[in-house]
PDB file of C-alpha atoms (C1' of nucleotides) in Angstrom:
ATOM      1  CA  MET A   1      85.714  45.609 151.987  1.00  0.00           C
ATOM      2  CA  THR A   2      83.763  46.853 149.038  1.00  0.00           C
ATOM      3  CA  THR A   3      85.586  49.011 146.578  1.00  0.00           C
ATOM      4  CA  ALA A   4      83.135  51.865 146.619  1.00  0.00           C
ATOM      5  CA  ALA A   5      80.578  52.635 149.242  1.00  0.00           C
ATOM      6  CA  PRO A   6      77.557  54.336 147.674  1.00  0.00           C
ATOM      7  CA  THR A   7      78.179  58.027 147.994  1.00  0.00           C
ATOM      8  CA  SER A   8      75.093  58.925 149.942  1.00  0.00           C
ATOM      9  CA  SER A   9      74.583  60.892 153.080  1.00  0.00           C
ATOM     10  CA  SER A  10      72.511  61.168 156.186  1.00  0.00           C
ATOM     11  CA  ARG A  11      69.763  63.702 155.749  1.00  0.00           C
ATOM     12  CA  GLU A  12      66.753  62.712 153.762  1.00  0.00           C
ATOM     13  CA  LEU A  13      64.572  65.140 151.858  1.00  0.00           C
ATOM     14  CA  PRO A  14      60.823  64.716 151.310  1.00  0.00           C
ATOM     15  CA  HIS A  15      59.843  63.981 147.730  1.00  0.00           C
ATOM     16  CA  PRO A  16      56.415  63.284 146.280  1.00  0.00           C
ATOM     17  CA  THR A  17      56.036  59.754 144.998  1.00  0.00           C
ATOM     18  CA  ARG A  18      55.425  59.353 141.306  1.00  0.00           C
ATOM     19  CA  GLU A  19      51.712  58.945 141.944  1.00  0.00           C
ATOM     20  CA  GLU A  20      51.558  62.105 143.964  1.00  0.00           C
ATOM     21  CA  ILE A  21      52.952  64.341 141.240  1.00  0.00           C
ATOM     22  CA  ARG A  22      50.299  66.725 139.939  1.00  0.00           C
ATOM     23  CA  LEU A  23      50.400  68.291 136.503  1.00  0.00           C
ATOM     24  CA  GLU A  24      49.299  71.664 137.819  1.00  0.00           C
ATOM     25  CA  SER A  25      52.161  71.736 140.303  1.00  0.00           C
ATOM     26  CA  VAL A  26      54.670  70.781 137.640  1.00  0.00           C
ATOM     27  CA  LEU A  27      53.438  73.520 135.335  1.00  0.00           C
ATOM     28  CA  HIS A  28      53.529  75.991 138.159  1.00  0.00           C
ATOM     29  CA  ALA A  29      57.069  75.014 139.058  1.00  0.00           C
ATOM     30  CA  LEU A  30      58.138  75.475 135.449  1.00  0.00           C
ATOM     31  CA  SER A  31      56.368  78.808 135.073  1.00  0.00           C
ATOM     32  CA  ASP A  32      59.037  80.723 136.955  1.00  0.00           C
ATOM     33  CA  PRO A  33      61.949  81.980 134.799  1.00  0.00           C
ATOM     34  CA  MET A  34      64.516  81.136 137.432  1.00  0.00           C
ATOM     35  CA  ARG A  35      63.260  77.615 137.895  1.00  0.00           C
ATOM     36  CA  LEU A  36      62.818  77.026 134.188  1.00  0.00           C
ATOM     37  CA  GLN A  37      66.442  78.025 133.708  1.00  0.00           C
ATOM     38  CA  VAL A  38      67.527  75.531 136.340  1.00  0.00           C
ATOM     39  CA  VAL A  39      65.552  72.775 134.671  1.00  0.00           C
ATOM     40  CA  ARG A  40      67.029  73.635 131.296  1.00  0.00           C
ATOM     41  CA  GLU A  41      70.533  73.357 132.680  1.00  0.00           C
ATOM     42  CA  LEU A  42      69.754  70.091 134.397  1.00  0.00           C
ATOM     43  CA  ALA A  43      68.333  68.707 131.170  1.00  0.00           C
ATOM     44  CA  ALA A  44      71.300  69.947 129.165  1.00  0.00           C
ATOM     45  CA  ASP A  45      73.802  68.423 131.535  1.00  0.00           C
ATOM     46  CA  GLY A  46      71.891  65.197 131.886  1.00  0.00           C
ATOM     47  CA  ASP A  47      73.401  64.420 135.234  1.00  0.00           C
ATOM     48  CA  GLU A  48      73.185  65.645 138.779  1.00  0.00           C
ATOM     49  CA  LEU A  49      74.379  69.120 139.588  1.00  0.00           C
ATOM     50  CA  SER A  50      74.961  70.784 142.907  1.00  0.00           C
ATOM     51  CA  CYS A  51      72.963  73.826 143.895  1.00  0.00           C
ATOM     52  CA  SER A  52      76.107  75.919 143.921  1.00  0.00           C
ATOM     53  CA  HIS A  53      76.728  75.064 140.279  1.00  0.00           C
ATOM     54  CA  PHE A  54      73.934  77.423 139.333  1.00  0.00           C
ATOM     55  CA  ASP A  55      74.715  81.087 139.294  1.00  0.00           C
ATOM     56  CA  LEU A  56      71.311  82.571 139.859  1.00  0.00           C
ATOM     57  CA  PRO A  57      70.935  86.304 140.336  1.00  0.00           C
ATOM     58  CA  VAL A  58      69.396  85.902 143.767  1.00  0.00           C
ATOM     59  CA  THR A  59      70.641  85.132 147.234  1.00  0.00           C
ATOM     60  CA  LYS A  60      71.326  81.653 148.491  1.00  0.00           C
ATOM     61  CA  SER A  61      68.179  81.518 150.552  1.00  0.00           C
ATOM     62  CA  THR A  62      66.046  82.401 147.559  1.00  0.00           C
ATOM     63  CA  THR A  63      67.868  79.760 145.575  1.00  0.00           C
ATOM     64  CA  THR A  64      67.033  77.240 148.270  1.00  0.00           C
ATOM     65  CA  HIS A  65      63.402  78.246 147.980  1.00  0.00           C
ATOM     66  CA  HIS A  66      63.280  77.669 144.231  1.00  0.00           C
ATOM     67  CA  PHE A  67      64.949  74.287 144.475  1.00  0.00           C
ATOM     68  CA  ARG A  68      62.448  73.318 147.103  1.00  0.00           C
ATOM     69  CA  VAL A  69      59.542  74.250 144.844  1.00  0.00           C
ATOM     70  CA  LEU A  70      61.048  72.117 142.105  1.00  0.00           C
ATOM     71  CA  ARG A  71      61.558  69.208 144.451  1.00  0.00           C
ATOM     72  CA  GLU A  72      58.129  69.378 146.074  1.00  0.00           C
ATOM     73  CA  SER A  73      56.412  69.511 142.709  1.00  0.00           C
ATOM     74  CA  GLY A  74      58.267  66.385 141.634  1.00  0.00           C
ATOM     75  CA  VAL A  75      60.356  67.968 138.890  1.00  0.00           C
ATOM     76  CA  ILE A  76      63.719  67.283 140.471  1.00  0.00           C
ATOM     77  CA  ARG A  77      65.182  64.873 142.954  1.00  0.00           C
ATOM     78  CA  GLN A  78      67.557  66.150 145.584  1.00  0.00           C
ATOM     79  CA  VAL A  79      70.072  64.203 147.627  1.00  0.00           C
ATOM     80  CA  TYR A  80      72.807  65.281 149.933  1.00  0.00           C
ATOM     81  CA  ARG A  81      76.316  64.272 149.020  1.00  0.00           C
ATOM     82  CA  GLY A  82      78.806  65.564 151.469  1.00  0.00           C
ATOM     83  CA  THR A  83      78.203  69.228 151.995  1.00  0.00           C
ATOM     84  CA  ALA A  84      76.673  69.526 148.575  1.00  0.00           C
ATOM     85  CA  LYS A  85      73.094  68.927 147.584  1.00  0.00           C
ATOM     86  CA  MET A  86      72.828  67.276 144.227  1.00  0.00           C
ATOM     87  CA  ASN A  87      69.923  67.936 141.911  1.00  0.00           C
ATOM     88  CA  GLY A  88      68.669  65.669 139.169  1.00  0.00           C
ATOM     89  CA  LEU A  89      65.698  65.834 136.843  1.00  0.00           C
ATOM     90  CA  ARG A  90      63.034  63.192 137.518  1.00  0.00           C
ATOM     91  CA  ARG A  91      62.882  62.367 133.850  1.00  0.00           C
ATOM     92  CA  ASP A  92      61.753  58.795 134.335  1.00  0.00           C
ATOM     93  CA  ASP A  93      58.822  59.756 136.515  1.00  0.00           C
ATOM     94  CA  LEU A  94      57.781  62.747 134.445  1.00  0.00           C
ATOM     95  CA  ASP A  95      58.052  60.880 131.161  1.00  0.00           C
ATOM     96  CA  ASP A  96      56.005  58.049 132.558  1.00  0.00           C
ATOM     97  CA  LEU A  97      53.291  60.285 133.930  1.00  0.00           C
ATOM     98  CA  PHE A  98      53.232  62.886 131.186  1.00  0.00           C
ATOM     99  CA  PRO A  99      54.886  61.549 128.034  1.00  0.00           C
ATOM    100  CA  GLY A 100      56.448  64.245 125.936  1.00  0.00           C
ATOM    101  CA  LEU A 101      55.594  67.051 128.296  1.00  0.00           C
ATOM    102  CA  LEU A 102      59.051  67.772 129.612  1.00  0.00           C
ATOM    103  CA  ASP A 103      60.600  67.559 126.177  1.00  0.00           C
ATOM    104  CA  SER A 104      58.133  69.948 124.642  1.00  0.00           C
ATOM    105  CA  VAL A 105      58.552  72.423 127.465  1.00  0.00           C
ATOM    106  CA  LEU A 106      62.327  72.239 127.097  1.00  0.00           C
ATOM    107  CA  ALA A 107      62.060  72.635 123.346  1.00  0.00           C
ATOM    108  CA  ALA A 108      59.721  75.564 123.809  1.00  0.00           C
ATOM    109  CA  ALA A 109      62.142  77.178 126.253  1.00  0.00           C
ATOM    110  CA  THR A 110      65.033  76.783 123.838  1.00  0.00           C
ATOM    111  CA  ARG A 111      62.976  78.130 120.976  1.00  0.00           C
ATOM    112  CA  GLN A 112      61.949  81.141 122.976  1.00  0.00           C
ATOM    113  CA  ALA A 113      65.514  81.778 124.126  1.00  0.00           C
ATOM    114  CA  VAL A 114      66.672  81.745 120.525  1.00  0.00           C
ATOM    115  CA  ARG A 115      63.781  83.913 119.441  1.00  0.00           C
ATOM    116  CA  LEU A 116      64.472  86.492 122.117  1.00  0.00           C
ATOM    117  CA  GLY A 117      68.025  86.661 120.893  1.00  0.00           C
ATOM    118  CA  GLY A 118      70.305  84.585 123.045  1.00  0.00           C
ATOM    119  CA  SER A 119      71.313  81.263 124.415  1.00  0.00           C
TER     120      SER A 119
ATOM    121  CA  MET B   1      26.305  94.898  99.406  1.00  0.00           C
ATOM    122  CA  THR B   2      27.930  91.858 100.900  1.00  0.00           C
ATOM    123  CA  THR B   3      25.765  88.931 101.846  1.00  0.00           C
ATOM    124  CA  ALA B   4      26.935  88.552 105.416  1.00  0.00           C
ATOM    125  CA  ALA B   5      28.396  91.162 107.662  1.00  0.00           C
ATOM    126  CA  PRO B   6      31.047  89.625 109.907  1.00  0.00           C
ATOM    127  CA  THR B   7      29.427  88.790 113.204  1.00  0.00           C
ATOM    128  CA  SER B   8      31.584  90.977 115.359  1.00  0.00           C
ATOM    129  CA  SER B   9      30.785  93.546 117.939  1.00  0.00           C
ATOM    130  CA  SER B  10      31.887  96.873 119.307  1.00  0.00           C
ATOM    131  CA  ARG B  11      34.149  96.344 122.266  1.00  0.00           C
ATOM    132  CA  GLU B  12      37.665  95.216 121.570  1.00  0.00           C
ATOM    133  CA  LEU B  13      39.775  93.281 124.016  1.00  0.00           C
ATOM    134  CA  PRO B  14      43.562  93.536 124.358  1.00  0.00           C
ATOM    135  CA  HIS B  15      45.481  90.457 123.273  1.00  0.00           C
ATOM    136  CA  PRO B  16      49.215  89.862 123.141  1.00  0.00           C
ATOM    137  CA  THR B  17      50.551  89.475 119.620  1.00  0.00           C
ATOM    138  CA  ARG B  18      52.067  86.135 118.759  1.00  0.00           C
ATOM    139  CA  GLU B  19      55.549  87.535 119.341  1.00  0.00           C
ATOM    140  CA  GLU B  20      54.610  88.821 122.745  1.00  0.00           C
ATOM    141  CA  ILE B  21      53.502  85.469 124.091  1.00  0.00           C
ATOM    142  CA  ARG B  22      55.874  84.191 126.770  1.00  0.00           C
ATOM    143  CA  LEU B  23      56.294  80.552 127.645  1.00  0.00           C
ATOM    144  CA  GLU B  24      56.399  81.280 131.362  1.00  0.00           C
ATOM    145  CA  SER B  25      53.078  83.107 131.186  1.00  0.00           C
ATOM    146  CA  VAL B  26      51.481  80.288 129.239  1.00  0.00           C
ATOM    147  CA  LEU B  27      52.677  77.710 131.746  1.00  0.00           C
ATOM    148  CA  HIS B  28      51.463  79.863 134.583  1.00  0.00           C
ATOM    149  CA  ALA B  29      48.062  80.277 132.974  1.00  0.00           C
ATOM    150  CA  LEU B  30      47.799  76.519 132.556  1.00  0.00           C
ATOM    151  CA  SER B  31      48.931  75.768 136.097  1.00  0.00           C
ATOM    152  CA  ASP B  32      45.581  76.653 137.629  1.00  0.00           C
ATOM    153  CA  PRO B  33      43.086  73.757 137.798  1.00  0.00           C
ATOM    154  CA  MET B  34      40.170  75.974 136.849  1.00  0.00           C
ATOM    155  CA  ARG B  35      41.911  77.417 133.841  1.00  0.00           C
ATOM    156  CA  LEU B  36      43.324  74.078 132.752  1.00  0.00           C
ATOM    157  CA  GLN B  37      39.798  72.706 132.781  1.00  0.00           C
ATOM    158  CA  VAL B  38      38.618  75.576 130.600  1.00  0.00           C
ATOM    159  CA  VAL B  39      41.419  74.945 128.123  1.00  0.00           C
ATOM    160  CA  ARG B  40      40.625  71.250 128.027  1.00  0.00           C
ATOM    161  CA  GLU B  41      37.005  71.965 127.195  1.00  0.00           C
ATOM    162  CA  LEU B  42      37.973  74.463 124.545  1.00  0.00           C
ATOM    163  CA  ALA B  43      40.342  71.946 122.999  1.00  0.00           C
ATOM    164  CA  ALA B  44      37.751  69.192 123.135  1.00  0.00           C
ATOM    165  CA  ASP B  45      35.098  71.321 121.522  1.00  0.00           C
ATOM    166  CA  GLY B  46      37.455  72.741 118.946  1.00  0.00           C
ATOM    167  CA  ASP B  47      35.374  75.818 118.428  1.00  0.00           C
ATOM    168  CA  GLU B  48      34.528  78.988 120.249  1.00  0.00           C
ATOM    169  CA  LEU B  49      32.555  78.779 123.445  1.00  0.00           C
ATOM    170  CA  SER B  50      30.909  81.491 125.472  1.00  0.00           C
ATOM    171  CA  CYS B  51      32.034  82.154 129.021  1.00  0.00           C
ATOM    172  CA  SER B  52      28.645  81.127 130.315  1.00  0.00           C
ATOM    173  CA  HIS B  53      29.047  77.700 128.733  1.00  0.00           C
ATOM    174  CA  PHE B  54      31.487  76.814 131.486  1.00  0.00           C
ATOM    175  CA  ASP B  55      30.064  75.846 134.805  1.00  0.00           C
ATOM    176  CA  LEU B  56      32.910  76.720 137.100  1.00  0.00           C
ATOM    177  CA  PRO B  57      32.488  76.434 140.863  1.00  0.00           C
ATOM    178  CA  VAL B  58      33.238  80.119 141.396  1.00  0.00           C
ATOM    179  CA  THR B  59      31.362  83.360 141.002  1.00  0.00           C
ATOM    180  CA  LYS B  60      31.015  85.205 137.729  1.00  0.00           C
ATOM    181  CA  SER B  61      33.599  87.796 138.642  1.00  0.00           C
ATOM    182  CA  THR B  62      36.153  85.140 139.457  1.00  0.00           C
ATOM    183  CA  THR B  63      35.362  83.461 136.170  1.00  0.00           C
ATOM    184  CA  THR B  64      35.996  86.748 134.391  1.00  0.00           C
ATOM    185  CA  HIS B  65      39.349  86.927 136.143  1.00  0.00           C
ATOM    186  CA  HIS B  66      40.434  83.483 134.972  1.00  0.00           C
ATOM    187  CA  PHE B  67      39.411  84.138 131.393  1.00  0.00           C
ATOM    188  CA  ARG B  68      41.376  87.338 131.501  1.00  0.00           C
ATOM    189  CA  VAL B  69      44.503  85.520 132.673  1.00  0.00           C
ATOM    190  CA  LEU B  70      44.095  83.068 129.816  1.00  0.00           C
ATOM    191  CA  ARG B  71      43.622  85.860 127.313  1.00  0.00           C
ATOM    192  CA  GLU B  72      46.484  88.015 128.549  1.00  0.00           C
ATOM    193  CA  SER B  73      48.882  85.087 128.497  1.00  0.00           C
ATOM    194  CA  GLY B  74      47.952  84.379 124.892  1.00  0.00           C
ATOM    195  CA  VAL B  75      46.290  81.028 125.456  1.00  0.00           C
ATOM    196  CA  ILE B  76      42.842  82.048 124.300  1.00  0.00           C
ATOM    197  CA  ARG B  77      41.329  84.684 122.074  1.00  0.00           C
ATOM    198  CA  GLN B  78      38.196  86.461 123.204  1.00  0.00           C
ATOM    199  CA  VAL B  79      35.699  88.347 121.095  1.00  0.00           C
ATOM    200  CA  TYR B  80      32.337  89.804 121.906  1.00  0.00           C
ATOM    201  CA  ARG B  81      29.400  88.486 119.985  1.00  0.00           C
ATOM    202  CA  GLY B  82      26.187  90.085 121.071  1.00  0.00           C
ATOM    203  CA  THR B  83      25.896  89.821 124.806  1.00  0.00           C
ATOM    204  CA  ALA B  84      28.155  86.829 124.833  1.00  0.00           C
ATOM    205  CA  LYS B  85      31.925  86.702 124.903  1.00  0.00           C
ATOM    206  CA  MET B  86      33.282  83.906 122.816  1.00  0.00           C
ATOM    207  CA  ASN B  87      36.471  82.093 123.729  1.00  0.00           C
ATOM    208  CA  GLY B  88      38.725  80.198 121.387  1.00  0.00           C
ATOM    209  CA  LEU B  89      42.089  78.518 121.825  1.00  0.00           C
ATOM    210  CA  ARG B  90      44.951  80.244 120.027  1.00  0.00           C
ATOM    211  CA  ARG B  91      46.108  76.941 118.642  1.00  0.00           C
ATOM    212  CA  ASP B  92      47.755  78.386 115.569  1.00  0.00           C
ATOM    213  CA  ASP B  93      49.866  80.825 117.542  1.00  0.00           C
ATOM    214  CA  LEU B  94      50.773  78.390 120.286  1.00  0.00           C
ATOM    215  CA  ASP B  95      51.629  75.592 117.882  1.00  0.00           C
ATOM    216  CA  ASP B  96      53.797  77.930 115.875  1.00  0.00           C
ATOM    217  CA  LEU B  97      55.641  79.271 118.900  1.00  0.00           C
ATOM    218  CA  PHE B  98      55.856  76.093 120.922  1.00  0.00           C
ATOM    219  CA  PRO B  99      55.262  73.052 118.715  1.00  0.00           C
ATOM    220  CA  GLY B 100      53.766  70.156 120.578  1.00  0.00           C
ATOM    221  CA  LEU B 101      53.486  71.971 123.869  1.00  0.00           C
ATOM    222  CA  LEU B 102      49.743  72.422 123.970  1.00  0.00           C
ATOM    223  CA  ASP B 103      49.089  68.879 122.837  1.00  0.00           C
ATOM    224  CA  SER B 104      51.358  67.355 125.428  1.00  0.00           C
ATOM    225  CA  VAL B 105      49.829  69.450 128.180  1.00  0.00           C
ATOM    226  CA  LEU B 106      46.354  68.413 127.062  1.00  0.00           C
ATOM    227  CA  ALA B 107      47.401  64.779 126.857  1.00  0.00           C
ATOM    228  CA  ALA B 108      48.959  65.040 130.297  1.00  0.00           C
ATOM    229  CA  ALA B 109      45.793  66.568 131.693  1.00  0.00           C
ATOM    230  CA  THR B 110      43.658  63.794 130.229  1.00  0.00           C
ATOM    231  CA  ARG B 111      46.021  61.140 131.502  1.00  0.00           C
ATOM    232  CA  GLN B 112      45.971  62.617 134.970  1.00  0.00           C
ATOM    233  CA  ALA B 113      42.195  62.908 134.949  1.00  0.00           C
ATOM    234  CA  VAL B 114      41.929  59.244 134.047  1.00  0.00           C
ATOM    235  CA  ARG B 115      44.530  58.281 136.602  1.00  0.00           C
ATOM    236  CA  LEU B 116      42.751  60.170 139.350  1.00  0.00           C
ATOM    237  CA  GLY B 117      39.608  58.301 138.480  1.00  0.00           C
ATOM    238  CA  GLY B 118      37.344  60.405 136.377  1.00  0.00           C
ATOM    239  CA  SER B 119      36.655  62.244 133.173  1.00  0.00           C
TER     240      SER B 119
ATOM    241  C1'  DT C   1      10.972 101.446 126.251  1.00  0.00           C
ATOM    242  C1'  DC C   2      11.647  97.880 129.432  1.00  0.00           C
ATOM    243  C1'  DC C   3      13.821  93.771 130.660  1.00  0.00           C
ATOM    244  C1'  DA C   4      16.592  89.621 130.918  1.00  0.00           C
ATOM    245  C1'  DT C   5      21.097  87.921 129.788  1.00  0.00           C
ATOM    246  C1'  DT C   6      25.842  88.346 129.888  1.00  0.00           C
ATOM    247  C1'  DG C   7      29.731  89.948 131.355  1.00  0.00           C
ATOM    248  C1'  DT C   8      32.780  94.096 133.642  1.00  0.00           C
ATOM    249  C1'  DA C   9      34.704  97.181 137.199  1.00  0.00           C
ATOM    250  C1'  DC C  10      35.896  98.095 141.571  1.00  0.00           C
ATOM    251  C1'  DG C  11      37.010  97.346 146.193  1.00  0.00           C
ATOM    252  C1'  DA C  12      38.417  94.246 149.570  1.00  0.00           C
ATOM    253  C1'  DG C  13      40.203  90.291 152.101  1.00  0.00           C
ATOM    254  C1'  DA C  14      42.811  85.997 152.536  1.00  0.00           C
ATOM    255  C1'  DA C  15      46.362  83.363 150.852  1.00  0.00           C
ATOM    256  C1'  DC C  16      50.326  82.581 148.486  1.00  0.00           C
ATOM    257  C1'  DT C  17      55.061  83.880 146.418  1.00  0.00           C
ATOM    258  C1'  DA C  18      59.536  85.863 145.718  1.00  0.00           C
ATOM    259  C1'  DT C  19      62.850  88.055 147.849  1.00  0.00           C
ATOM    260  C1'  DC C  20      66.041  89.297 151.409  1.00  0.00           C
ATOM    261  C1'  DG C  21      69.160  89.148 155.728  1.00  0.00           C
ATOM    262  C1'  DT C  22      70.806  86.890 159.629  1.00  0.00           C
ATOM    263  C1'  DA C  23      71.782  83.110 162.252  1.00  0.00           C
ATOM    264  C1'  DG C  24      72.413  78.225 162.396  1.00  0.00           C
ATOM    265  C1'  DT C  25      73.541  73.177 160.883  1.00  0.00           C
ATOM    266  C1'  DT C  26      75.992  69.624 158.517  1.00  0.00           C
ATOM    267  C1'  DT C  27      79.929  67.961 156.368  1.00  0.00           C
ATOM    268  C1'  DG C  28      84.675  67.136 155.167  1.00  0.00           C
ATOM    269  C1'  DA C  29      89.394  68.665 155.394  1.00  0.00           C
ATOM    270  C1'  DC C  30      93.301  70.150 158.129  1.00  0.00           C
TER     271       DC C  30
ATOM    272  C1'  DG D   1      89.053  70.451 167.584  1.00  0.00           C
ATOM    273  C1'  DT D   2      88.830  74.146 164.251  1.00  0.00           C
ATOM    274  C1'  DC D   3      87.559  75.952 160.106  1.00  0.00           C
ATOM    275  C1'  DA D   4      85.559  76.829 155.555  1.00  0.00           C
ATOM    276  C1'  DA D   5      82.012  75.479 152.306  1.00  0.00           C
ATOM    277  C1'  DA D   6      77.324  74.506 151.300  1.00  0.00           C
ATOM    278  C1'  DC D   7      73.005  74.789 152.424  1.00  0.00           C
ATOM    279  C1'  DT D   8      68.748  75.554 155.772  1.00  0.00           C
ATOM    280  C1'  DA D   9      65.533  77.853 158.913  1.00  0.00           C
ATOM    281  C1'  DC D  10      63.282  81.696 160.330  1.00  0.00           C
ATOM    282  C1'  DG D  11      61.306  86.100 160.164  1.00  0.00           C
ATOM    283  C1'  DA D  12      60.075  89.933 157.464  1.00  0.00           C
ATOM    284  C1'  DT D  13      58.392  92.545 153.532  1.00  0.00           C
ATOM    285  C1'  DA D  14      56.516  93.620 149.189  1.00  0.00           C
ATOM    286  C1'  DG D  15      53.989  92.043 145.522  1.00  0.00           C
ATOM    287  C1'  DT D  16      50.763  88.993 143.257  1.00  0.00           C
ATOM    288  C1'  DT D  17      46.733  85.968 143.028  1.00  0.00           C
ATOM    289  C1'  DC D  18      42.259  84.022 144.000  1.00  0.00           C
ATOM    290  C1'  DT D  19      38.121  84.871 145.668  1.00  0.00           C
ATOM    291  C1'  DC D  20      34.029  87.347 146.713  1.00  0.00           C
ATOM    292  C1'  DG D  21      30.068  90.898 146.627  1.00  0.00           C
ATOM    293  C1'  DT D  22      27.906  94.779 144.830  1.00  0.00           C
ATOM    294  C1'  DA D  23      27.068  97.819 141.437  1.00  0.00           C
ATOM    295  C1'  DC D  24      27.326  98.849 136.586  1.00  0.00           C
ATOM    296  C1'  DA D  25      27.307  98.448 131.211  1.00  0.00           C
ATOM    297  C1'  DA D  26      26.226  96.431 126.660  1.00  0.00           C
ATOM    298  C1'  DT D  27      23.322  93.704 123.893  1.00  0.00           C
ATOM    299  C1'  DG D  28      19.169  91.852 121.855  1.00  0.00           C
ATOM    300  C1'  DG D  29      14.419  90.772 122.221  1.00  0.00           C
ATOM    301  C1'  DA D  30       9.388  91.679 123.773  1.00  0.00           C
TER     302       DA D  30
END
DNA sequence: TCCATTGTACGAGAACTATCGTAGTTTGAC
DNA sequence: GTCAAACTACGATAGTTCTCGTACAATGGA
């Protein structure tokens, strides 16, 4: 027996392939404050985070909606792991398609957060 | 008397100050294909261009709408000059607020255009 | 003054978006 | 099997956005 079976799960979620990712959709996904916040946290953590890790000021169903927009635009990758749904930035794909874009958006978000007095 | 009166005109248009520009609004403004195209042309030309210079596949009133979104988000500056309305990128403001952001978006747009076989 | 050019304002319709609440599904633990 | 946790699906609503067409306004030249 193998020591560790890959911790994956049944349900599969539809993701765009790298080639299908469109800049306009990525920018649109990032243009919402809630979603930008999620992306910032994912980038800060560097690893996968469950949906429930985020404490967004909206209901669960709205949260689901925002994560779906991020996934369908190609910004994040989502996989089920047990009852949780783990979210990870698609850094490799985004950096390959649009070098420097994600980093400058994240830097801009941090700068603005500092400027507006906070975080 | 001065040799050259500044070529300006009567009507003034409302612009956000540099401090009022919000990253989310900028990203939203850039997330529309029509507006992204306008910004690319403005960046390529480097100077001010009149609205009528752009040959967008929409009516004039829709064009007005898109230019307004760009102006109100702080991406472009608009001034009247005679019957024309000149549009210029607010590079200085954007680069100061969000260093590298505009350039990486423009680079991403070019890359995508090439990738999708064109321009 | 008259006119062509350039762009605006307004009203309207279709489409999309963000949000919610409720009911349901999947999973893992007991 | 039962139950709680985590998340989804669906339907609804309010707001925003994109688009148009028509009518209007400002400018500069003939």
